[in-house]
Structure formats: C-alpha cells, structure tokens
Coordinates of C-alpha atoms and ligand atoms in Angstrom, one line a residue:
X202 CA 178.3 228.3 114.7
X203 CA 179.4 232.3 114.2
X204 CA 175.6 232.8 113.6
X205 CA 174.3 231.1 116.3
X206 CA 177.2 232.9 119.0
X207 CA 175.9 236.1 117.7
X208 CA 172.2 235.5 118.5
X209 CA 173.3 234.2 121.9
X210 CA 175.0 237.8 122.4
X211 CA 172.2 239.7 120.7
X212 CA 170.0 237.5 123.2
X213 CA 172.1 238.0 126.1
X214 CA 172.7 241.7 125.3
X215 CA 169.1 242.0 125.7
X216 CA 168.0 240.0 128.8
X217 CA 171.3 241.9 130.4
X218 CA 169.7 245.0 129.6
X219 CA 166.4 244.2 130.9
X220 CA 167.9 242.4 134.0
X221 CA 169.7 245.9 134.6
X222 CA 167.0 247.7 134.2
X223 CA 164.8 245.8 136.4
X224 CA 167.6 246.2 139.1
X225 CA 167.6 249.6 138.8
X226 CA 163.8 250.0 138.9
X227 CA 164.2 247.6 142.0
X228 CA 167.0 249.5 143.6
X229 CA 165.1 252.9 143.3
X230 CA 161.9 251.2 144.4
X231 CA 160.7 252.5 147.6
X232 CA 159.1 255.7 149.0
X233 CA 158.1 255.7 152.7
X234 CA 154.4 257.8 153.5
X235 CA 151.9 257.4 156.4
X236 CA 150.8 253.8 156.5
X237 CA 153.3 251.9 154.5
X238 CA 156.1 252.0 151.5
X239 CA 154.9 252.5 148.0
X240 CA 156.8 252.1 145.1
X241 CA 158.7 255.1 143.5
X242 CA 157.4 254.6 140.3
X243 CA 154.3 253.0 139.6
X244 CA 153.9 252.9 135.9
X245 CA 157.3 251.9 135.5
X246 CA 156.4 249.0 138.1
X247 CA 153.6 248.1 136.4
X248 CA 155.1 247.5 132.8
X249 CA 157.6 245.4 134.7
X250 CA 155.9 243.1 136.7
X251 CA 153.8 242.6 133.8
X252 CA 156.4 241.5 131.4
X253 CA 159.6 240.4 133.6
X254 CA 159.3 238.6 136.6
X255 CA 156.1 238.9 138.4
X256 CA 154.3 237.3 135.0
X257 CA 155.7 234.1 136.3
X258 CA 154.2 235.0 139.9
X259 CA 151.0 235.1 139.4
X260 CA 150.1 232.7 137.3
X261 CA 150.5 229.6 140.1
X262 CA 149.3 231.9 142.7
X263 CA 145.9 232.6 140.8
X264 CA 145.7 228.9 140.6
X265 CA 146.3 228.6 143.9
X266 CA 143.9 231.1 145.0
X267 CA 141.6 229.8 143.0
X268 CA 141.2 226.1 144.1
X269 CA 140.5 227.8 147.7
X270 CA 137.8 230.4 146.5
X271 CA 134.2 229.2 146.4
X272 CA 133.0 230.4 143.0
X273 CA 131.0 232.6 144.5
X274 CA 133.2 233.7 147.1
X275 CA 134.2 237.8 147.3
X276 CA 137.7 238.4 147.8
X277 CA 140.1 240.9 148.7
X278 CA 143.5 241.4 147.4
X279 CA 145.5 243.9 150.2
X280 CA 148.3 246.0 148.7
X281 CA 147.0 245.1 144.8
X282 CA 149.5 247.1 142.9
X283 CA 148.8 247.6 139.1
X284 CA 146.0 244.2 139.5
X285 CA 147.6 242.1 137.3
X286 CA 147.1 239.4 139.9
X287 CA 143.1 240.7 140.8
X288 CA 142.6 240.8 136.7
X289 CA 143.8 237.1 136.3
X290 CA 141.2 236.1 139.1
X291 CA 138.6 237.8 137.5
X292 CA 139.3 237.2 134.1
X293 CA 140.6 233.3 133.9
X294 CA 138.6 232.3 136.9
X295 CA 135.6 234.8 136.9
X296 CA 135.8 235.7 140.7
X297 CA 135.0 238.6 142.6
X298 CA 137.8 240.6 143.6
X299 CA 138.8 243.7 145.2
X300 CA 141.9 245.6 145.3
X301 CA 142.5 248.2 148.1
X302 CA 146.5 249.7 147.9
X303 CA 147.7 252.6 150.1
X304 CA 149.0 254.5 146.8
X305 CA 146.5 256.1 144.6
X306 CA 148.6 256.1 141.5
X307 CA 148.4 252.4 142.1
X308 CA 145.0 252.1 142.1
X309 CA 145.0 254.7 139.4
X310 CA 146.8 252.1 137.2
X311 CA 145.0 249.1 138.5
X312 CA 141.6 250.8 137.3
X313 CA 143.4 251.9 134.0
X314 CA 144.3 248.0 133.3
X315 CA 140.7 246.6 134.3
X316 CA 139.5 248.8 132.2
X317 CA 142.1 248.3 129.2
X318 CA 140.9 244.5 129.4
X319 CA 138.8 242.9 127.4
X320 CA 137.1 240.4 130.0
X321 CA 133.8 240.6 130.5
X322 CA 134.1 240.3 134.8
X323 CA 136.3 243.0 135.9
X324 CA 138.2 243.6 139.7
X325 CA 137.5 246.3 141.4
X326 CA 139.9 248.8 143.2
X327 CA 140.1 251.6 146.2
X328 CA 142.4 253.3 147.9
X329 CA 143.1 252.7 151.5
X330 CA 145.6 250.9 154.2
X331 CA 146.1 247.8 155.4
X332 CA 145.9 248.6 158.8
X333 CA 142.2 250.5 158.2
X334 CA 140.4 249.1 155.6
X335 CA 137.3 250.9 153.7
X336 CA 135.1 248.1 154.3
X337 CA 132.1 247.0 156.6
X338 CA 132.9 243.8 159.2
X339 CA 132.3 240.7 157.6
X340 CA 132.6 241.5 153.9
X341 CA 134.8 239.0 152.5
X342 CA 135.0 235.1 151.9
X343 CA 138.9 234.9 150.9
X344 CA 142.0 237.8 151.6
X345 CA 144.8 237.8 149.7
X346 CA 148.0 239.6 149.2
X347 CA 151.5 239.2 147.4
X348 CA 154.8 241.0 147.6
X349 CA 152.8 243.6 149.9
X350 CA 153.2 242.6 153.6
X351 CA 156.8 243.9 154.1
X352 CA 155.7 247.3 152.7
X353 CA 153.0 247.4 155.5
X354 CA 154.2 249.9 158.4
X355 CA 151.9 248.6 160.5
X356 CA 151.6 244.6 159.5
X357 CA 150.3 243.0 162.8
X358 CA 147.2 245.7 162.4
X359 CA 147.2 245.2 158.8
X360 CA 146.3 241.4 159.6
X361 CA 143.7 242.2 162.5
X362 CA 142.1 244.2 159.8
X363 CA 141.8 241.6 157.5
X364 CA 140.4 239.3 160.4
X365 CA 137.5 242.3 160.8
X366 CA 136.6 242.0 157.3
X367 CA 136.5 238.4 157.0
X368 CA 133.7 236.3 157.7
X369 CA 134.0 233.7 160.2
X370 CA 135.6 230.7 158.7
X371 CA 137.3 232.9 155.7
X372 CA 140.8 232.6 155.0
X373 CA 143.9 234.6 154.2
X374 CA 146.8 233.5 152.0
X375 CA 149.3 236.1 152.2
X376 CA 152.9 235.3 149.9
X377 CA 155.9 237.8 150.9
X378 CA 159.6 237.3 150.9
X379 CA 160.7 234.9 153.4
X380 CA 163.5 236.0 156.4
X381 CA 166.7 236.8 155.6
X382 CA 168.9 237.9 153.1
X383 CA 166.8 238.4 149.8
X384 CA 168.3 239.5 146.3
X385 CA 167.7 244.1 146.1
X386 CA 165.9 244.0 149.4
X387 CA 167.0 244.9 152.7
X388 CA 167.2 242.2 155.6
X389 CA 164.0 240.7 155.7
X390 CA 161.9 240.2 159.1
X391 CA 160.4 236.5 159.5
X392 CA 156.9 237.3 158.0
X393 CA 155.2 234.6 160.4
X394 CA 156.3 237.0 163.2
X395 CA 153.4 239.3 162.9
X396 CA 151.2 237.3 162.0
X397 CA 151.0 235.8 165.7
X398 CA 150.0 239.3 166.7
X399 CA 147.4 239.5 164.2
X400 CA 144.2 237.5 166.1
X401 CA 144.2 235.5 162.8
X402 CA 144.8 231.1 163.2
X403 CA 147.9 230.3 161.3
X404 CA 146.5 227.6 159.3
X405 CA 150.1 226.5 157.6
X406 CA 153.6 228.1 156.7
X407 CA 155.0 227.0 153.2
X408 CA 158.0 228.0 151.0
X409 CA 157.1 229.2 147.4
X410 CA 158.7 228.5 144.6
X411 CA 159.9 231.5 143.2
X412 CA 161.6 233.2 141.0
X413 CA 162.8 230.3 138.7
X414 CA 163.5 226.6 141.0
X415 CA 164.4 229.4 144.3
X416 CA 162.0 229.5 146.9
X417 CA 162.6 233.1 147.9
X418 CA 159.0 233.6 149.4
X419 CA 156.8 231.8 152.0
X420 CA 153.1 230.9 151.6
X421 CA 151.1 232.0 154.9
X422 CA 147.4 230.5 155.2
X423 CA 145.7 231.9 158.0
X424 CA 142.1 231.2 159.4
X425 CA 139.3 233.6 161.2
X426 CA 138.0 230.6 163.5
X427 CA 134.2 230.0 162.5
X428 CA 133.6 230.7 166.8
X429 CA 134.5 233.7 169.2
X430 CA 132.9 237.1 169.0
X431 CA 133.8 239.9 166.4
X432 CA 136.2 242.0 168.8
X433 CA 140.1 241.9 167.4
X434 CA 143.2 240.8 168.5
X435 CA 145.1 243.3 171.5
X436 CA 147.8 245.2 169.6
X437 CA 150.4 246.9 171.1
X438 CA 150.9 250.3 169.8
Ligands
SAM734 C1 155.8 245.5 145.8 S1 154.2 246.1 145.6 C2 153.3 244.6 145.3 C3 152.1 244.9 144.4 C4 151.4 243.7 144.0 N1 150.7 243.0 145.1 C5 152.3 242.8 143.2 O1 152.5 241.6 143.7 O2 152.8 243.2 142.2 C6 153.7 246.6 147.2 C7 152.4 247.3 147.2 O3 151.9 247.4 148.5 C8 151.3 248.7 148.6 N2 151.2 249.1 150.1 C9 152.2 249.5 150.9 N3 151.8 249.7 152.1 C10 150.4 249.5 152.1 C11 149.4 249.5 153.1 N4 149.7 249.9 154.4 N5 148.2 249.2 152.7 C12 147.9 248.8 151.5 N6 148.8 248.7 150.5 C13 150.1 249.0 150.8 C14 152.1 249.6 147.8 O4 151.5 250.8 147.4 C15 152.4 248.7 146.6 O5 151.5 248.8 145.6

C-alpha cells in the first residue's frame, strides 16, 4: 500500500511537472508579426506537441483527413507548425502533403523532422501566409489546418486563399478552438464567423473531441462549389 502511494506521488510529481510546464510554455506562447501570431518558441513547441497533448490530436484527425483524401489527392496543411500532423499523413497514409506556416523557424523544424523520419514518402514545407499563399490557382484536392486559424490576423482572407488554391469541388477541414472561454487562451471568436466571409460553402460545423472526453474545438468542413468562375469572395479590408 506505502509502495503503491509513493509511485502515485512519484507519478503525480511528474505529470504535475509536465502539466506546469506545458502551461508555462502555453502562457508564454504567442508573438504577434505581419500576417499572424507565431509561437514564442518553436522548438520548445515542437517537443511538446509531440509528446504531451497534441499526440492525442492528430492521431483521429489524420484518420479523419484521411477517409476524405482521394489517395492520390495533393493536400495542403495551412499554419503546419513542426508537421507532426503533415508527417502522419504522409507516413501512415502515404499522401501528398504540403505545409506552408508564416514562421520560418517553424518550417525550419518541420523540414528538420521530415527529414529525421524514416518514411519513405515525406511532406513537404514553405514559408508563407495564410492570407497569400505561394501557390498557383487550382493546386490542391484537400486544405487542411489545426490549432492555426485563431493565429491568422487576417482569417476571412486566409480562407479566400484557400478557396484560390483549391480546385473546384475540393474541400477544407479546418479544426480550431471553438467560441468562448478556452483553458490558457484568451476569449475565443466563433471560428464559423469568418468563414462566411471567406467565398468558401460551409459544408458542416461539428464539435471535436478534444483534449481527453472535452470537446474544446469545432470541426469546420467547407466546400469550393464544383461551378462559378475563379474570381474570390469580396473582402472588406
Ligand atoms: C498553435 S500553432 C499550430 C501548429 C500546428 N498546426 C499544430 O496543430 O500543432 C499555430 C501555427 O500557425 C502559424 N501561423 C500563424 N499565422 C499564420 C498565417 N497567417 N499563415 C500561416 N501560418 C500561420 C504559426 O506560425 C504556428 O506555427
């Protein structure tokens, strides 16, 4: 009984400190530049989301992502971070993926893990914003992005961008925080709001399961419609 109350404290010693740390990773997280927030420190972000809580993230959302990817479908991950969820596409699914993130040590990382990896189809990454992506019209089958949008200082032009570079018919599934008060983050805006201004067709608005049984963030699927011409949505500036 003593033995097993002092693993309990050894074990609860230990997720405390981690918990704490992640917290204060979290809590120091955010540095604002042209085009967006990115995160304070990136390596520190990456070993983190790797091993804490982002782990448990991406493993349902790959799934997810990739039972509504053609197998040959190319896709784009916007606001990609250190790719662990663009490696787990290419690597347990063998899709096409590439990651475009405003922060260069973020792509610096993301490169750094892909090529750390020992699958044998690797993501690719650039650097670039949301709101003008570094790609021709047309490019893509399937956008995706997690845990990014709210970052985004320009989201509704960030959207109208991924409608350029989607073929007609292609899809977006974009996971963020949902409204309201979330857990180290400020006051969150209802993420549907921007997608309205975004020229994209809201396909469906779902709450994600996540962290543990909370449902802290909401599944948007969004459409290009397979008619209409190629011109964007009207954004006011
Ligand atoms: C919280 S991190 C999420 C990273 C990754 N998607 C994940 O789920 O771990 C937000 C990311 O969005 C990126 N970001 C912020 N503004 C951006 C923009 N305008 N365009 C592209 N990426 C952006 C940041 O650099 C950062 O890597």
């Amino acid at each position: 009984m003593i033995r097993r109350l002092i693993s309990f404290g050894i074990l609860a010693g230990v997720a405390g400190g981690g918990a704490a740390r992640f917290v204060h990773l979290v809590r120091s997280a955010g540095r604002r530049v042209p085009g967006g927030i990115v995160i304070a420190n990136p390596a520190q972000y990456d070993a983190w989301s790797h091993r804490l809580l982002l782990g448990s993230l991406f493993g349902p959302i790959a799934a997810d992502i990739a039972r509504a990817a053609a197998p040959d479908a190319r896709i784009l991950e916007v606001g990609s971070g250190p790719g662990h969820l663009a490696g787990r596409l290419a690597g347990d699914y063998g899709l096409d993926v590439t990651g475009v993130d405003l922060d260069p040590a973020m792509v610096g990382l993301a490169r750094a893990n892909a090529a750390r990896s020992t699958n044998p189809v690797k993501p690719e990454f650039v650097v670039g914003d949301a709101a003008s992506l570094p790609f021709p019209d047309a490019s893509f089958d399937l956008a995706v992005s997690t845990l990014s949008m709210h970052h985004w200082a320009k989201p509704a032009a960030g959207l109208a961008e991924i409608r350029r570079v989607l073929r007609p018919g292609g899809r977006a599934l974009v996971w963020d925080f949902r409204s309201g008060r979330i857990p180290l983050h400020r006051h969150m805006l209802d993420p549907v709001a921007s997608v309205h201004r975004g020229g994209l067709e809201l396909v469906s608005v779902t709450s994600w399961r996540w962290p543990w049984r909370l449902r802290l963030l909401t599944r948007i699927e969004l459409m290009r419609s397979a008619e209409g011409g190629t011109g964007g949505p009207h954004l006011d500036p």
